[in-house]
XYZ file of C-alpha atoms in Angstrom:
574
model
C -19.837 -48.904 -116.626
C -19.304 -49.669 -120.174
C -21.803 -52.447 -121.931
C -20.542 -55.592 -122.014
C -21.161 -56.088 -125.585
C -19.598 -52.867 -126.757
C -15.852 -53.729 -128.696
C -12.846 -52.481 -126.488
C -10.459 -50.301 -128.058
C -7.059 -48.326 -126.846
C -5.568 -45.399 -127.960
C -2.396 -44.060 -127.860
C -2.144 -41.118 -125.090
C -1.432 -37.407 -126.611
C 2.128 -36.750 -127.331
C 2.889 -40.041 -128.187
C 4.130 -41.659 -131.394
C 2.365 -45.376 -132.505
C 4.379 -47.718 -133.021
C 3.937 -49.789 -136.650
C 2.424 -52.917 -134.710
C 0.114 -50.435 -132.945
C -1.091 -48.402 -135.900
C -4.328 -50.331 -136.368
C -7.113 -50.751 -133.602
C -6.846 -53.801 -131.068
C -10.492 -55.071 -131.104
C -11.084 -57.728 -128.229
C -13.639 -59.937 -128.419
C -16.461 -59.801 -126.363
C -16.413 -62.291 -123.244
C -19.961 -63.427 -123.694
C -18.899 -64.504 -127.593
C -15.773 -66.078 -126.702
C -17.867 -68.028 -124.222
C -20.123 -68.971 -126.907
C -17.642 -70.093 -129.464
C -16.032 -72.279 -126.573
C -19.280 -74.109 -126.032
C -19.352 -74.517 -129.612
C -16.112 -76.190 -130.248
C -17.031 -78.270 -126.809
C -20.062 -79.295 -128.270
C -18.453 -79.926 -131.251
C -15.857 -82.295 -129.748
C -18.633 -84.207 -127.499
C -20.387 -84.912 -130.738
C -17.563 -86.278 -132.427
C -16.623 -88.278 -129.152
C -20.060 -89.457 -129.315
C -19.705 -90.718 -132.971
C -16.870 -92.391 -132.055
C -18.043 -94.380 -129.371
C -21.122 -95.179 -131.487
C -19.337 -96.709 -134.129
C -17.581 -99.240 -131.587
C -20.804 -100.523 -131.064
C -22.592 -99.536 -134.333
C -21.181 -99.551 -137.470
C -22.707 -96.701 -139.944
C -23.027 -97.740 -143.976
C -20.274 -96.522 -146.126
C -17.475 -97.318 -143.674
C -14.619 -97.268 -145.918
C -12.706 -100.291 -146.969
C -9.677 -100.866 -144.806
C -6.289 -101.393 -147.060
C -3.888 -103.517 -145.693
C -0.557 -104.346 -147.402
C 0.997 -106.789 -145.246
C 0.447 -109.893 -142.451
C 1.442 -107.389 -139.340
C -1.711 -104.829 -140.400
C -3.930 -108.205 -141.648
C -3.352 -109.454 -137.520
C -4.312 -105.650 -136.062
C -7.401 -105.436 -138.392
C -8.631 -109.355 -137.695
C -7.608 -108.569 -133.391
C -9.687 -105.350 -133.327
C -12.220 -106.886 -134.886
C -12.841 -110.366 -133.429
C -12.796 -108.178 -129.706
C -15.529 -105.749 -130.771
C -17.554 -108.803 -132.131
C -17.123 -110.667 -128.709
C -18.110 -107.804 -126.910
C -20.834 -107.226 -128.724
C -21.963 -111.059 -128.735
C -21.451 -110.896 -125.200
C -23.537 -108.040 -124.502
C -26.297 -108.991 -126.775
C -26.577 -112.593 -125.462
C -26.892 -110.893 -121.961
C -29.351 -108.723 -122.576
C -31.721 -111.620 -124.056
C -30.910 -114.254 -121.127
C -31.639 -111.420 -118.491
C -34.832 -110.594 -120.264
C -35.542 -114.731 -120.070
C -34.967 -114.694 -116.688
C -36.765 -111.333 -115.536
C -39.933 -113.238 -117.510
C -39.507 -116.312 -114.976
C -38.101 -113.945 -111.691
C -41.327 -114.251 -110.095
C -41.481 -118.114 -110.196
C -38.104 -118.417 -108.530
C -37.374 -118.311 -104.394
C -36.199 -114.722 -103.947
C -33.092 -116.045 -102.586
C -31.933 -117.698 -106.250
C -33.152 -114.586 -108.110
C -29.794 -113.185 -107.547
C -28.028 -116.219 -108.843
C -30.501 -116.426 -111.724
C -29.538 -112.822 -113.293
C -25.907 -113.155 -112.670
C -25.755 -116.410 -114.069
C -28.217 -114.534 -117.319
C -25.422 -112.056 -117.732
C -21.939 -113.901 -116.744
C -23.329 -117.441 -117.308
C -21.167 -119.823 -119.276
C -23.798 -119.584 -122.336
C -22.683 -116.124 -122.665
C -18.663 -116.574 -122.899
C -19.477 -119.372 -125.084
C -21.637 -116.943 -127.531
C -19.054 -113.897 -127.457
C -16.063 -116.504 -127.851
C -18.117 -117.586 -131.165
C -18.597 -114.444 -132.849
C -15.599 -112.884 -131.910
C -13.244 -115.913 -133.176
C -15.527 -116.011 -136.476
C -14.677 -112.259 -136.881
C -11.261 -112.166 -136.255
C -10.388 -115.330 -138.257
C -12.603 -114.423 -141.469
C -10.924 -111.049 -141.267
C -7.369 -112.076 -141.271
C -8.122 -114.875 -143.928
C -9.831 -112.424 -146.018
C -7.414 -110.156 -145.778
C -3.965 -112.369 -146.000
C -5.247 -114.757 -148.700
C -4.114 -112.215 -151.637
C -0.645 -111.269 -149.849
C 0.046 -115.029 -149.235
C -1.169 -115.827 -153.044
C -0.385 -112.911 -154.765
C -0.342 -114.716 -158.314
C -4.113 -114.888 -158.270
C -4.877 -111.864 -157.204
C -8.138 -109.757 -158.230
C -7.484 -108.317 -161.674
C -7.229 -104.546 -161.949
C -9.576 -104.012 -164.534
C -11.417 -99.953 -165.428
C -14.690 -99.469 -164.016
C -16.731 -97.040 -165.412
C -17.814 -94.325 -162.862
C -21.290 -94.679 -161.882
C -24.156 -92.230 -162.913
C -23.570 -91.466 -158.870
C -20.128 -90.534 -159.518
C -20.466 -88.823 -162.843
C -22.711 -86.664 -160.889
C -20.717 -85.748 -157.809
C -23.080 -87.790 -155.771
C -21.002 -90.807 -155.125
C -18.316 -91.326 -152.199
C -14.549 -90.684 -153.770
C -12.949 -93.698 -153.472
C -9.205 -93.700 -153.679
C -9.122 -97.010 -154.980
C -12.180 -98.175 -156.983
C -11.001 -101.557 -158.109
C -10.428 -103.327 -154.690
C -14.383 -102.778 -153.480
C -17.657 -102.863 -154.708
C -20.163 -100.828 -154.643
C -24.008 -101.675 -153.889
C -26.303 -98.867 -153.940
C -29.762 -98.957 -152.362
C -32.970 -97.829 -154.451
C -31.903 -93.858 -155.888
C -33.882 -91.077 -154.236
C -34.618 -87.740 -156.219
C -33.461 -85.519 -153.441
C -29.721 -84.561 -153.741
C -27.283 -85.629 -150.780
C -23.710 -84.827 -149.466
C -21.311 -87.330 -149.739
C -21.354 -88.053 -146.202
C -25.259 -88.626 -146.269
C -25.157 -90.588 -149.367
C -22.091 -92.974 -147.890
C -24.628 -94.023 -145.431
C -26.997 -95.060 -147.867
C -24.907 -97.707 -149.740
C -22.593 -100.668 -148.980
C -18.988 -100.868 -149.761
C -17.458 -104.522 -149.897
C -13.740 -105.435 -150.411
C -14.055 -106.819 -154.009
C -12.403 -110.662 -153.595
C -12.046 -113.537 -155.631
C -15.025 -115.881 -154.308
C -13.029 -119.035 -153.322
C -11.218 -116.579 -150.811
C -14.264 -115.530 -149.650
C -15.864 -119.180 -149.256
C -12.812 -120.409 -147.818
C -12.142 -117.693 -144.913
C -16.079 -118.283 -144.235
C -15.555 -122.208 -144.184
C -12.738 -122.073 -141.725
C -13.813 -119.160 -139.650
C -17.325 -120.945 -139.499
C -16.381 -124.440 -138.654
C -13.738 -123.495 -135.987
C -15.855 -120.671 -134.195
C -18.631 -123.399 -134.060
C -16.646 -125.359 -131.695
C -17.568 -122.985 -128.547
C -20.778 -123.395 -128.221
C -22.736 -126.501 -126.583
C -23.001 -129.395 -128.957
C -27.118 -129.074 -128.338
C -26.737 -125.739 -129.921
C -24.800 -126.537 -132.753
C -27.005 -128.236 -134.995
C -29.839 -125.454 -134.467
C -27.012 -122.588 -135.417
C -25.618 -124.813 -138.386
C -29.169 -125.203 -139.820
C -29.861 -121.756 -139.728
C -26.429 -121.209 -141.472
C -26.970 -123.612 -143.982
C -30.335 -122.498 -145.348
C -29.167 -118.722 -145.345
C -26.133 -119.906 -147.208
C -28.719 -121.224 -149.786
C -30.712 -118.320 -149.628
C -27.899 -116.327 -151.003
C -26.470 -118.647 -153.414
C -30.348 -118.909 -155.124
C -31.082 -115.740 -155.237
C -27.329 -115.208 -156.798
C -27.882 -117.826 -159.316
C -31.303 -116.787 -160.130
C -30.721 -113.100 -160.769
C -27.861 -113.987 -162.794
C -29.857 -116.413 -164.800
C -33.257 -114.336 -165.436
C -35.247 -117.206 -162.845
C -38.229 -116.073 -161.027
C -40.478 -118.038 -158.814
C -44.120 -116.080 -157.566
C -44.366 -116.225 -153.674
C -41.422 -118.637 -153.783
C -41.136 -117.696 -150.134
C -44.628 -118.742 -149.653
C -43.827 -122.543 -151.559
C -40.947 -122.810 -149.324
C -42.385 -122.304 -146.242
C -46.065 -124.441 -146.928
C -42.947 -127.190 -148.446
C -41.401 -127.476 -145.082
C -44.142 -127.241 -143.094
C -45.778 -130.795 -145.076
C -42.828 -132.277 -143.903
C -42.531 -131.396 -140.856
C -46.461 -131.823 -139.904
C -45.686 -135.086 -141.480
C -42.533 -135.932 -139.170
C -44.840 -134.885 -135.995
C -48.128 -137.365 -136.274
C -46.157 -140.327 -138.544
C -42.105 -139.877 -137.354
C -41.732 -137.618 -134.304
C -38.453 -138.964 -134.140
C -37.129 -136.701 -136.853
C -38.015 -133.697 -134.875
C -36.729 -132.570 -132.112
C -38.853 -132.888 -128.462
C -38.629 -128.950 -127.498
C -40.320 -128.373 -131.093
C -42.866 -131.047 -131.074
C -43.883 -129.979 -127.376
C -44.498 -126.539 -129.270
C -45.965 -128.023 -132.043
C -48.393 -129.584 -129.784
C -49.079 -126.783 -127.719
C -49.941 -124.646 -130.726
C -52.195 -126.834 -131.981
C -54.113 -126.939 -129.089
C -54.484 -131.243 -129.581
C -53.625 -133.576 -126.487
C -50.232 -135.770 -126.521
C -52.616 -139.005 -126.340
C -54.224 -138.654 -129.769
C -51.100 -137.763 -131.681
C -49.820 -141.215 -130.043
C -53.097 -142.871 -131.027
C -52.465 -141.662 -134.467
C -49.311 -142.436 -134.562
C -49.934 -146.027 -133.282
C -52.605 -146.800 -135.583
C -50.769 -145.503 -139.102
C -47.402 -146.109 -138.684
C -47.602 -149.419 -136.504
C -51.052 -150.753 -137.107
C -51.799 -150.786 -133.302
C -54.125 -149.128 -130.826
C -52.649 -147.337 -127.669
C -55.189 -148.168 -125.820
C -53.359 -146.671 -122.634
C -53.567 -143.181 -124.425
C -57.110 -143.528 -124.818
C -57.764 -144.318 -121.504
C -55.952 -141.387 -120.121
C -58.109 -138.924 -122.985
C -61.204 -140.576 -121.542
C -59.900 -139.740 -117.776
C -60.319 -135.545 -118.868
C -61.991 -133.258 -116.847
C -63.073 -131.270 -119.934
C -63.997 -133.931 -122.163
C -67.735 -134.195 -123.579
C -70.395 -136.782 -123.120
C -70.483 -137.646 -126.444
C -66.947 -137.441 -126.993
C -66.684 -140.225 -123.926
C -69.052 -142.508 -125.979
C -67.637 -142.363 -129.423
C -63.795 -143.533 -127.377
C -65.250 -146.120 -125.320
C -67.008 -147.499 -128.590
C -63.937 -147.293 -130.355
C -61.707 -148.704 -127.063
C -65.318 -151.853 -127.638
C -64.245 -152.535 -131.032
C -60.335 -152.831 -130.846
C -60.714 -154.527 -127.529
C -63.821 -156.445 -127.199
C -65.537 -156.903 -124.021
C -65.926 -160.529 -125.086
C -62.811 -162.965 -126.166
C -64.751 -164.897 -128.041
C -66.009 -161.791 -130.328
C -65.295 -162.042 -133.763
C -64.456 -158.915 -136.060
C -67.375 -157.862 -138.139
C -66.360 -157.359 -141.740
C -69.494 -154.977 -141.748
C -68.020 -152.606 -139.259
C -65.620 -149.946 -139.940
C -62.570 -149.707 -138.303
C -60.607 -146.379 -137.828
C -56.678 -146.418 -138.510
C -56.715 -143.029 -137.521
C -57.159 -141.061 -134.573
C -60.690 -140.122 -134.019
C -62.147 -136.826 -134.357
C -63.456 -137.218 -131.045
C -59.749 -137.938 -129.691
C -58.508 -134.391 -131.736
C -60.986 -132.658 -129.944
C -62.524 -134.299 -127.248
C -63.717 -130.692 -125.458
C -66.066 -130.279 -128.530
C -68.553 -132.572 -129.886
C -69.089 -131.476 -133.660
C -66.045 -130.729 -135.433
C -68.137 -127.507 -136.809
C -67.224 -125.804 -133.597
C -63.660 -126.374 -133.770
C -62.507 -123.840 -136.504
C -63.311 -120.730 -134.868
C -62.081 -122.398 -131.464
C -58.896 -123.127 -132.527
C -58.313 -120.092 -134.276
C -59.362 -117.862 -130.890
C -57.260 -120.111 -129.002
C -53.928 -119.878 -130.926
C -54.464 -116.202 -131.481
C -54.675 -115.837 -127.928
C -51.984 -117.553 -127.009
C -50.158 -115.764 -129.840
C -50.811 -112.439 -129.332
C -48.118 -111.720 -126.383
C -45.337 -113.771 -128.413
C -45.571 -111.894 -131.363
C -46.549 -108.458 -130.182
C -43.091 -108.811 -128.453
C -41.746 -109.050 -131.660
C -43.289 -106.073 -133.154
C -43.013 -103.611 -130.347
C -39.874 -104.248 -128.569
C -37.455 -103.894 -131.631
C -38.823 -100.547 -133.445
C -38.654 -99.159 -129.713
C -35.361 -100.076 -129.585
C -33.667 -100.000 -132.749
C -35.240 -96.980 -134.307
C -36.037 -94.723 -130.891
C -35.905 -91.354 -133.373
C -38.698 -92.744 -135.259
C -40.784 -93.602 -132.481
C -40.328 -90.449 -130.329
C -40.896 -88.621 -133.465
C -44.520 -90.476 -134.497
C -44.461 -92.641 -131.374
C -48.521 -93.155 -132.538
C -47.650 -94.831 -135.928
C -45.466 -97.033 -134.634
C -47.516 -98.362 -131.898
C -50.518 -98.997 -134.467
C -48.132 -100.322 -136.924
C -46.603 -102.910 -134.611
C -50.038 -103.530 -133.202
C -51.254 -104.243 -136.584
C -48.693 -106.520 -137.104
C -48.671 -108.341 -133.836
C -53.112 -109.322 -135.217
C -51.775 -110.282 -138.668
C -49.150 -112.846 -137.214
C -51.475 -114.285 -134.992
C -53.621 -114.365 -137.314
C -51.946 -116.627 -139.647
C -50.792 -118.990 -136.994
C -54.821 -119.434 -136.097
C -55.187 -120.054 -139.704
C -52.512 -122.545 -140.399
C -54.142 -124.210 -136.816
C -57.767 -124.251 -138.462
C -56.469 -125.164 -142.128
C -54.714 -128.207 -140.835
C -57.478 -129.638 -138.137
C -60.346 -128.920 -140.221
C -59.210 -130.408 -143.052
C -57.651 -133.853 -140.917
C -61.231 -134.199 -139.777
C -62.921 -133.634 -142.910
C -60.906 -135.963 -144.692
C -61.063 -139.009 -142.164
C -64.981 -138.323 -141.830
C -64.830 -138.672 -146.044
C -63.252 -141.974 -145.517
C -65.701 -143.039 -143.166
C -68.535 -142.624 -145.190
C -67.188 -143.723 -148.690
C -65.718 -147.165 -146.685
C -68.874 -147.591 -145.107
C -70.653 -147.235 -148.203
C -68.888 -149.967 -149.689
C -69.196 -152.351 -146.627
C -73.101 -152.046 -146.438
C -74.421 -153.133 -149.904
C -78.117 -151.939 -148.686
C -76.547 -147.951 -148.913
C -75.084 -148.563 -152.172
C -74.872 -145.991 -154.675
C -72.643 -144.713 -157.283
C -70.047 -143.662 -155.002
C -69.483 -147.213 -153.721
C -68.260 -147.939 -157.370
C -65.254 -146.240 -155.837
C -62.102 -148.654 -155.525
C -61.314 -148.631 -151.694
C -57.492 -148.491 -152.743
C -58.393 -144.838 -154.357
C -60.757 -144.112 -151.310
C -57.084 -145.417 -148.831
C -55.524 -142.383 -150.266
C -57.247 -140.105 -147.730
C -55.443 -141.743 -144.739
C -52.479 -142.405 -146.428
C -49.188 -141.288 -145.273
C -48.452 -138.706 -147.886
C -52.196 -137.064 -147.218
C -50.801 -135.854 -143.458
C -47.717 -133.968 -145.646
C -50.568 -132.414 -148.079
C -52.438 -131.167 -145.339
C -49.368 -129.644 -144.171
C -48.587 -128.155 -147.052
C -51.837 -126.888 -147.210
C -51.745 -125.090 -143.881
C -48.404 -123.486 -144.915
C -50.722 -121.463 -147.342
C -51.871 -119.786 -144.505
C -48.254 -117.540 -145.130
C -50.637 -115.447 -147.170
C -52.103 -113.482 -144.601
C -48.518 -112.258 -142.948
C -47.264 -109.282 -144.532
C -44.654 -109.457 -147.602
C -41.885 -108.950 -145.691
C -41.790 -111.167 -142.723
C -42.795 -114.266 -145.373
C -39.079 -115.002 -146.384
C -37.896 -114.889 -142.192
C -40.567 -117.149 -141.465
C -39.720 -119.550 -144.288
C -36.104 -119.234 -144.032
C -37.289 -120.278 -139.835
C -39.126 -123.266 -140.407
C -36.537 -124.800 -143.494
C -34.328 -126.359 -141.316
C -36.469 -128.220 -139.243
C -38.439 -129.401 -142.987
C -34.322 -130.507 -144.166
C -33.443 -131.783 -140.596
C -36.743 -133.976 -140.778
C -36.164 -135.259 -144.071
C -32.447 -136.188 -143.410
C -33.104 -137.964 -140.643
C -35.782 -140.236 -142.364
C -33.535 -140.663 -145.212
C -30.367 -141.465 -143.256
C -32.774 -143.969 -141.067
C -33.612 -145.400 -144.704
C -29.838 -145.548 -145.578
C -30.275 -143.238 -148.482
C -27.461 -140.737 -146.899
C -24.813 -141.136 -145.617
C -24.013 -140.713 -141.412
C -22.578 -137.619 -140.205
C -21.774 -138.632 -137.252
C -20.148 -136.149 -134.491
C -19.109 -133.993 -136.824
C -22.020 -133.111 -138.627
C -23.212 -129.759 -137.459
C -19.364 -129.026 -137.723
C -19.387 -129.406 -141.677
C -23.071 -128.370 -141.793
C -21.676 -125.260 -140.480
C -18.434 -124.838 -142.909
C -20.731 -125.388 -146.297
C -22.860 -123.102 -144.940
C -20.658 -120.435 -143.805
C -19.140 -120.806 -146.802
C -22.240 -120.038 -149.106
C -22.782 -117.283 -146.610
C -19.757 -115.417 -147.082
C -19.110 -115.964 -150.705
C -22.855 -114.176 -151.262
C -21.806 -111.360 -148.370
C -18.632 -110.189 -149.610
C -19.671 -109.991 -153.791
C -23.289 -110.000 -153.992
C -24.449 -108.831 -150.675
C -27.821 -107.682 -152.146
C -28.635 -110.951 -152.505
C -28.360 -111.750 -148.857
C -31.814 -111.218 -146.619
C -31.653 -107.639 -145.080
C -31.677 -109.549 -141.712
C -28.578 -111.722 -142.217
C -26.708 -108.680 -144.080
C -27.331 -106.005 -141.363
C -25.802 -108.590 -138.830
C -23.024 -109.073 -140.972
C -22.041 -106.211 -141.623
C -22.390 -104.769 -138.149
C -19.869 -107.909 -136.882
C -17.805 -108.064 -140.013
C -17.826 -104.642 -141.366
C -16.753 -104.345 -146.018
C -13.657 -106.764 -145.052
């Protein structure tokens, strides 16, 4: 038997003439190669098939900017696009709820666990989201799109670029039509790329006048805000609004030569004075869910931020709170005394008791009401800070391990070690800093009301006099002022410092809305703003989408890298 590998050939019997055709050799292929080379090209084919059903979930970098020339191929464009945005809402606001409720399964009758994860994946909250996204996407793209056919007399100029140094060079994608898109490259890397490697290492952006921009993002914004819950809408428009700001600052200051050190740091220790502020002297600025956390972080009970709150804002004594602190199972002996002498002095035993202009009266709440589990306020520091970063420590290392796991599964199977001490370095350093902030913020409220006590009491006992009672008590008021509970929130926000670089602009950009929603509220209660009424988070929503969008499509750099890979992945260059 011949081998298998050995070329066939046939030739022409003796006696016979070869035809023209036949005058060369026939070689046949081998059937073990031709088997090969049909793998190949099937392999080839699944891995484009594969690339193709990646990108309808996940866009690459460099897609190429989509030319359209008339209102029929505007419609197509904007309809593709707003359904692969809805499915992709929908499937990511699935995912989360039946994570929520796999967290909770365990606490729920096993005959409503069933109902709880189909109501996580087909629930009402989830049509709502996908409805959102996917008629924000399809209107912004046909708006974007349409608004130079419809005006075509103030159209983009065709002016000459100049070819990049990445162009010059042959390392640039070839664009067939330069002027209509622009071009932001990421930080340049020494190594030399294809084209097809180095198109997934910049962003291309359909180059727009910015009012069409704004306007799409207004209109697409404010209508696709309509689907969801009106209890939602104020959190999404906030977190809108202060990303449309983000951009439009960090536009404005790059264009204008402005820098601000740890700006993101200022930001965030800004917001959070006003809204440790809004929690002890107006909690009704804030919403309940976020003062519950708030409270729960802090590690202080409910009664003595309602004594505090009583005795600043309205000048009177909840005594009912205090009763209910001195009801605790875990509160101290001491800590019992110092209450009930307080409870003696606002509420004398005696009717016919007189006050004693030699005694000092608190218009605070009490250390011993703050913490009324530990005696000396020494020992609360290190307490609190244990106790938050306890409490902290599963939150955030969520945070830290879940997405590189998911998002970037190459890196982690590759050097699945680094990123597990990576994230787990990460998850200490957030907890960290909340413990901080905790400890900044409670050592210094107790320090500062024990100051007071001592300076007033100075000045009400003429026996203990000494230079400090020269002191005017209006000067000495300032420590349980008002505006001292926003500087020792602003204070804590220092605390940023220990997070790393990165995550400091997320966090600030976080807690901004709540400082803003705070602040309007106060001012609007003052009359100093106007009333928004229904239709506030509505318009909150357009300015901000707006701002958002203008940024996106011309200066996309100038975006966060958070808000620009969303974009991009739901919006696409146009």
């Amino acid at each position: 038997m011949e081998n298998e590998n050995t070329p066939l050939t046939t030739a022409p019997a003796s006696g016979m003439s070869t035809p023209a055709y036949e005058s060369e050799r026939l070689t046949f292929t081998p059937r073990r190669a031709m088997a090969s080379f049909d793998n190949l090209v099937a392999l080839a084919n699944h891995q484009e098939r594969l690339r193709e059903a990646r990108k309808m979930v996940w866009r690459d970098r460099g897609e190429p900017v989509a030319e359209l020339d008339n209102l029929k191929a505007c419609l197509e464009h904007a309809a593709k696009g707003g359904f692969r945005s809805a499915t992709l809402g929908f499937n990511i606001r699935a995912c989360i709820n039946l994570v929520l409720a796999l967290i909770r399964l365990n606490r729920v009758p096993k005959n409503h666990r069933f109902a709880l994860i189909r109501h996580a994946i087909f629930g009402l909250d989830t049509w709502r989201f996908a409805a959102m996204f996917g008629t924000f996407t399809g209107l912004y793209k046909f708006l974007i799109n349409a608004l130079p056919i419809l005006i075509p007399a103030i159209n983009p100029k065709k002016t000459e670029e100049k070819p990049s140094a990445n162009r010059r060079r042959g390392r640039g994608p070839s664009l067939d039509n330069p002027t209509s898109m622009v071009e932001v490259a990421l930080p340049e890397h020494k190594a030399r790329l294809s084209l097809s490697a180095h198109a997934q290492m910049i962003f291309l952006r359909k180059k727009t006048r910015r009012w069409h921009a704004a306007l799409a993002g207004a209109l697409a914004g404010g209508l696709a805000i309509m689907w969801e819950k009106r209890s939602r809408r104020g959190i999404i428009a906030q977190q809108l609004f202060v990303r449309g700001l983000q951009g439009t600052y960090n536009s404005f200051s790059t264009k204008h030569n402005i820098h601000i050190p740890h700006g993101d740091v200022l930001v965030f220790a800004l917001a959070c004075g006003q809204i440790m502020f809004a929690f002890l002297i107006r909690p009704d600025t804030l919403p309940r869910s976020y003062r519950n956390w708030i409270g729960e972080a802090a590690k202080v009970p409910r009664q003595c931020v309602d004594i505090n709150h009583g005795l600043v804002r309205e000048n009177q004594f909840d005594v009912r709170s205090l009763d209910q602190l001195c009801a605790r199972a875990d509160i101290t002996p001491a800590n019992l005394t110092d209450l009930m002498n307080v409870r003696e002095l606002f509420y004398p035993a005696s009717a016919s008791a007189t006050r004693d202009p030699s005694t000092y009266y608190p218009k605070y709440a009490p250390c011993s009401a703050v913490h009324p589990a530990l005696t000396s306020c020494k020992a609360v520091p290190l307490d609190r800070f244990f106790a938050v970063f306890k409490w902290m420590l599963p939150i955030y290392g969520a945070l830290h391990f879940i997405p590189p796991i998911l998002f970037k599964s190459k890196t982690f199977v590759n050097n699945p070690r680094r990123v597990m001490i990576r994230a787990g370095l990460g998850s200490i350093r957030s907890s960290a800093f909340l413990g901080v902030f905790v400890v900044i913020y409670q050592t210094l409220f107790c320090y500062k009301h024990y100051l007071h006590r001592n300076l007033t009491e100075l000045k009400l006992k003429p026996s203990h006099a000494t230079a400090l009672a020269a002191i005017p008590q209006s000067t000495i008021d300032i420590l349980i002022s008002k505006g001292s509970f926003w500087l020792l929130g602003f204070a804590a926000g220092l605390a940023l410092f220990i997070e790393e670089k990165r995550r400091r602009g997320e966090l600030a950009m976080y807690v901004l809305p709540k400082g803003l929603e705070s602040l309007w509220v106060a001012a609007r209660g003052k009359g100093l703003v106007f009333k928004t009424g229904k239709w506030g988070e509505t318009l909150l929503t357009t300015i901000g989408m707006a701002m958002v969008m203008s940024t996106y499509q011309n200066d996309p750099q100038h975006l966060s890298g958070l808000v620009r890979r969303i974009l991009y992945q739901f919006i696409g260059p146009n």
